[in-house]
PDB file of C-alpha atoms in Angstrom:
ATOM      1  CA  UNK A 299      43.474  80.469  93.462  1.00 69.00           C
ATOM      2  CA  UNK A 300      46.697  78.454  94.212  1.00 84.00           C
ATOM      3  CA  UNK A 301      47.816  78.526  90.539  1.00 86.00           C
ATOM      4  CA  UNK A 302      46.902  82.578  89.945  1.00 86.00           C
ATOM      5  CA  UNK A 303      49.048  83.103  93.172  1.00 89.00           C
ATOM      6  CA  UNK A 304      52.211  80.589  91.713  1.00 90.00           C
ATOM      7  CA  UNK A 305      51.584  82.012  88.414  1.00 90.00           C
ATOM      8  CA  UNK A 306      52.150  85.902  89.484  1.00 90.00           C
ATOM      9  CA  UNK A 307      54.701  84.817  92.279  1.00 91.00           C
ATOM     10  CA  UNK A 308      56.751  83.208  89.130  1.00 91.00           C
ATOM     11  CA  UNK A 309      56.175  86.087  86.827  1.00 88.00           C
ATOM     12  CA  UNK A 310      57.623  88.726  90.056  1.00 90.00           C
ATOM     13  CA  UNK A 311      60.690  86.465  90.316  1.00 91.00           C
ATOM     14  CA  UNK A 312      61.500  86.405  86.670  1.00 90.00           C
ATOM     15  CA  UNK A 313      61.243  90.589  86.519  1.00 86.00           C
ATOM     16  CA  UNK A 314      63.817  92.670  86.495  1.00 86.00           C
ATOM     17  CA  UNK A 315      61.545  95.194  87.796  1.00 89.00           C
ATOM     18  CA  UNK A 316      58.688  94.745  89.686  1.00 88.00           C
ATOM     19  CA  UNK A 317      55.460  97.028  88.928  1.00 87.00           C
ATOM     20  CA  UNK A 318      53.238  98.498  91.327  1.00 89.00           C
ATOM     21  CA  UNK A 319      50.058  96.639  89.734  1.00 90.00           C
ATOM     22  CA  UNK A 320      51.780  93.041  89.999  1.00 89.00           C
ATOM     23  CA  UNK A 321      52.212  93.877  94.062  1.00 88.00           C
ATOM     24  CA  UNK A 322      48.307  95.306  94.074  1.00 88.00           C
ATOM     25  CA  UNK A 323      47.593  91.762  92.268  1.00 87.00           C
ATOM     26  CA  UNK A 324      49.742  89.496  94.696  1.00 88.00           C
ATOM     27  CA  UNK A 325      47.993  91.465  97.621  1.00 85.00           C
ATOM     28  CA  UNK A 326      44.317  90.981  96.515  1.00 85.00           C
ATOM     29  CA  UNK A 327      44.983  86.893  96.597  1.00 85.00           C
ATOM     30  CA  UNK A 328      45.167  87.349 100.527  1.00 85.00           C
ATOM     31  CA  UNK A 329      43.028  88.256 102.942  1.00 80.00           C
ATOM     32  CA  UNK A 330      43.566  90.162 106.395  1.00 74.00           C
ATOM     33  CA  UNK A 331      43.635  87.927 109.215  1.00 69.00           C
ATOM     34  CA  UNK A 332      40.819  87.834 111.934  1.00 76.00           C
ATOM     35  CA  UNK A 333      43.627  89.809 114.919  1.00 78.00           C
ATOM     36  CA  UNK A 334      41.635  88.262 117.526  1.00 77.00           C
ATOM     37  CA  UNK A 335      41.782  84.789 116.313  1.00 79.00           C
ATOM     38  CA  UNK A 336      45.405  85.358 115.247  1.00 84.00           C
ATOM     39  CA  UNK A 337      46.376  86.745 118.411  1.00 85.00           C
ATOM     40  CA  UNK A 338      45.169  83.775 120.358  1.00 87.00           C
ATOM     41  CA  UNK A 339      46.779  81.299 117.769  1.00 87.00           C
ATOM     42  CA  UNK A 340      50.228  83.623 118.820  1.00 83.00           C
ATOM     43  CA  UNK A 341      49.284  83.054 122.684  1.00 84.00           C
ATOM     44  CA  UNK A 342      48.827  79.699 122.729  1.00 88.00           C
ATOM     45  CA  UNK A 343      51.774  78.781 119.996  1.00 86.00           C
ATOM     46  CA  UNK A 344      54.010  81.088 122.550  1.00 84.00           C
ATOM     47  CA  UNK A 345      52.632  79.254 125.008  1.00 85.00           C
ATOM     48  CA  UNK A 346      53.518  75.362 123.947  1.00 88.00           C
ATOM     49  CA  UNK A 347      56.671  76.308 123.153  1.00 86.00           C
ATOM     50  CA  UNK A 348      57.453  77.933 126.598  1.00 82.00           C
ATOM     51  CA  UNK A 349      55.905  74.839 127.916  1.00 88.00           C
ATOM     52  CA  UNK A 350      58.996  72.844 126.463  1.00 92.00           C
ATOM     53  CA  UNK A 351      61.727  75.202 126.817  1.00 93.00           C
ATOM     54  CA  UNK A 352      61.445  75.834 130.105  1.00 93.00           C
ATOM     55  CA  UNK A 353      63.663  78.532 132.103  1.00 94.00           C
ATOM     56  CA  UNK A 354      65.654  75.062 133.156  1.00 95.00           C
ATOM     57  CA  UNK A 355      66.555  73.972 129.810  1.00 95.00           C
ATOM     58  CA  UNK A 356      67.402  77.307 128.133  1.00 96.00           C
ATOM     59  CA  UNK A 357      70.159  77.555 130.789  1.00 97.00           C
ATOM     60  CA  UNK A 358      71.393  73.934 129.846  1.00 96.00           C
ATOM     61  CA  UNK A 359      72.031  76.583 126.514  1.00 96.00           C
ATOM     62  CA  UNK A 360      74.403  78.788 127.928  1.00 97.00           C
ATOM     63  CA  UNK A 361      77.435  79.550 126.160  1.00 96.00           C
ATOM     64  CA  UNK A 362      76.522  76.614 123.403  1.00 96.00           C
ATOM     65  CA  UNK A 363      76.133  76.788 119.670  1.00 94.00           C
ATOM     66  CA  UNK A 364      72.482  75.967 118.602  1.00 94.00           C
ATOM     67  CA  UNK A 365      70.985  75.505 115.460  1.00 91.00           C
ATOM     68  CA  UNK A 366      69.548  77.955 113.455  1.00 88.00           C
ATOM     69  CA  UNK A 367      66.482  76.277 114.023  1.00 89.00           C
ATOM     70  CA  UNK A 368      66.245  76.368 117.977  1.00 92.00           C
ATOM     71  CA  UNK A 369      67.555  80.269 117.716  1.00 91.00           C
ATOM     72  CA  UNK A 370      64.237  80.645 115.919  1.00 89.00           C
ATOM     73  CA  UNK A 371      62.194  79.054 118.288  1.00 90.00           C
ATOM     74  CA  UNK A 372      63.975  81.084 121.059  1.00 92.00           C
ATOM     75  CA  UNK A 373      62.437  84.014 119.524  1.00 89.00           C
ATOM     76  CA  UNK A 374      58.942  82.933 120.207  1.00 86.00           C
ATOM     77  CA  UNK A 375      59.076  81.024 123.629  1.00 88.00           C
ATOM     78  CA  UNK A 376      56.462  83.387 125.857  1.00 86.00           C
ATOM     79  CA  UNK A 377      59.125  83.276 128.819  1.00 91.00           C
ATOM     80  CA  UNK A 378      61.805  84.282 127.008  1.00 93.00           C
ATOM     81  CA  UNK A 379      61.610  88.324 127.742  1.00 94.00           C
ATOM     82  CA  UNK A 380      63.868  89.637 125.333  1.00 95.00           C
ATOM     83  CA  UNK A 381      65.963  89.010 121.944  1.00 94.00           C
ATOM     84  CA  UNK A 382      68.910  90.715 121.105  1.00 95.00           C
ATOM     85  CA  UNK A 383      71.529  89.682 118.048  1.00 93.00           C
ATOM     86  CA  UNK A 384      74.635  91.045 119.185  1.00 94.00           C
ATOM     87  CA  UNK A 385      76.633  90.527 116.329  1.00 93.00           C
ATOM     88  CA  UNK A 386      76.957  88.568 113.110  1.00 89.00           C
ATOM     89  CA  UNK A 387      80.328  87.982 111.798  1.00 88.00           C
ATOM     90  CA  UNK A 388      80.804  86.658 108.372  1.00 85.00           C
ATOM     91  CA  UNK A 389      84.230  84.596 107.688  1.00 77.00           C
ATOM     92  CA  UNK A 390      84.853  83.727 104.001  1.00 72.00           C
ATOM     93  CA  UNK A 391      87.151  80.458 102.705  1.00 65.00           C
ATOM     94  CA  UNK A 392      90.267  80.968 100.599  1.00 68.00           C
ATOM     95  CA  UNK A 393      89.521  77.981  98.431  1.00 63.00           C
ATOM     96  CA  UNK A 394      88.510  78.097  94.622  1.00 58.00           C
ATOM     97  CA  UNK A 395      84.819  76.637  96.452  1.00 60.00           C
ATOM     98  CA  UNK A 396      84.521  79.385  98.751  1.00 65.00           C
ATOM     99  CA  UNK A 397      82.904  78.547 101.658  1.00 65.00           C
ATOM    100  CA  UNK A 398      80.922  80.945 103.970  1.00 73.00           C
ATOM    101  CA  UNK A 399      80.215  80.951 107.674  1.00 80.00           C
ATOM    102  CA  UNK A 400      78.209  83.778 109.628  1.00 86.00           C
ATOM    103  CA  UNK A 401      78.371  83.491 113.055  1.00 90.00           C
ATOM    104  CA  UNK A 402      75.801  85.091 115.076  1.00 91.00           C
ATOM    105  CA  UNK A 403      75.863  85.722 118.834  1.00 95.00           C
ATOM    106  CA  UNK A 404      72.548  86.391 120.781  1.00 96.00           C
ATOM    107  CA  UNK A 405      71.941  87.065 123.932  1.00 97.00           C
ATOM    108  CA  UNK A 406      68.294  85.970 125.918  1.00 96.00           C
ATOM    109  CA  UNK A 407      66.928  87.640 128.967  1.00 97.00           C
ATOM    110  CA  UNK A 408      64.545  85.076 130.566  1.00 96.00           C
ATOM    111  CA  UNK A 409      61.494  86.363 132.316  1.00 95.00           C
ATOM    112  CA  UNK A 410      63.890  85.110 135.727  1.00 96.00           C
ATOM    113  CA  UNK A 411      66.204  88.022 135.087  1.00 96.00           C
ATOM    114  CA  UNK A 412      68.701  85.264 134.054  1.00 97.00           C
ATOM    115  CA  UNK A 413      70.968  86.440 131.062  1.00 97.00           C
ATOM    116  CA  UNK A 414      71.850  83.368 128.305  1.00 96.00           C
ATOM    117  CA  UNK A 415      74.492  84.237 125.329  1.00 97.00           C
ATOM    118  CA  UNK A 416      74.641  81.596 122.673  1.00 96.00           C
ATOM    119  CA  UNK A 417      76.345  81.164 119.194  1.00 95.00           C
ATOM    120  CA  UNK A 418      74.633  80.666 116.145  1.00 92.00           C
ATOM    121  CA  UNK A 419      76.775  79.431 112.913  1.00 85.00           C
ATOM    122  CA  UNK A 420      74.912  79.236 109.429  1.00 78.00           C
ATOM    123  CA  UNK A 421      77.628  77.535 106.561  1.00 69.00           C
ATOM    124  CA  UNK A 422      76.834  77.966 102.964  1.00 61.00           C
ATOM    125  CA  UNK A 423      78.507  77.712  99.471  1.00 55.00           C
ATOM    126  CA  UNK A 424      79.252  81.088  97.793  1.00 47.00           C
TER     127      UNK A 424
END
């Protein structure tokens, strides 16, 4: 089953155009997850991760660059309440090796009322 869903997953990538019947194929290689068993997979993922970034140490984030990798974490600890990107700015090198940076700036609402804004920078070659 692996291989059929590389094989069609390689032949997608290589289209120009992508066909109805090859998304009706990639589809029928998954099945629909049980929601109850998903949702409590969710719950207690949500809740580990709240368990380690506790109200406490998301302030110790305030104002601070974090990694791309902790921003997405941020977006599933349980006690933070809510998400909300800003902005994203993009600033491009003048070099022949053009180098990109976006910057993104999020703000967290913790389930505390406390507000945290942090800065997010993601570098990459264009």
């Amino acid at each position: 089953m692996k291989e059929t869903l590389t094989t069609l997953i390689e032949e997608m990538n290589q289209s120009e155009e992508i066909k109805e019947e090859q998304i009706t194929k990639l589809l029928s290689c998954f099945e629909d997850a049980v929601t109850k068993s998903e949702t409590r997979l969710v719950v207690e993922a949500e809740q580990a991760v709240a368990g380690i970034l506790t109200n406490e140490r998301i302030k110790m984030l305030d104002r601070r660059f974090i990694s791309s990798r902790m921003a997405e974490l941020l977006t599933v600890a349980g006690n933070v309440k809510s998400y909300e990107n800003l902005g994203a700015y993009q600033i491009e090198g003048e070099k022949e090796e053009s180098v990109r940076c976006i910057l993104q700036v999020i703000r967290l609402e913790l389930d505390d009322g406390t507000e945290i804004y942090v800065a997010n920078a993601r570098e990459g070659r264009l």
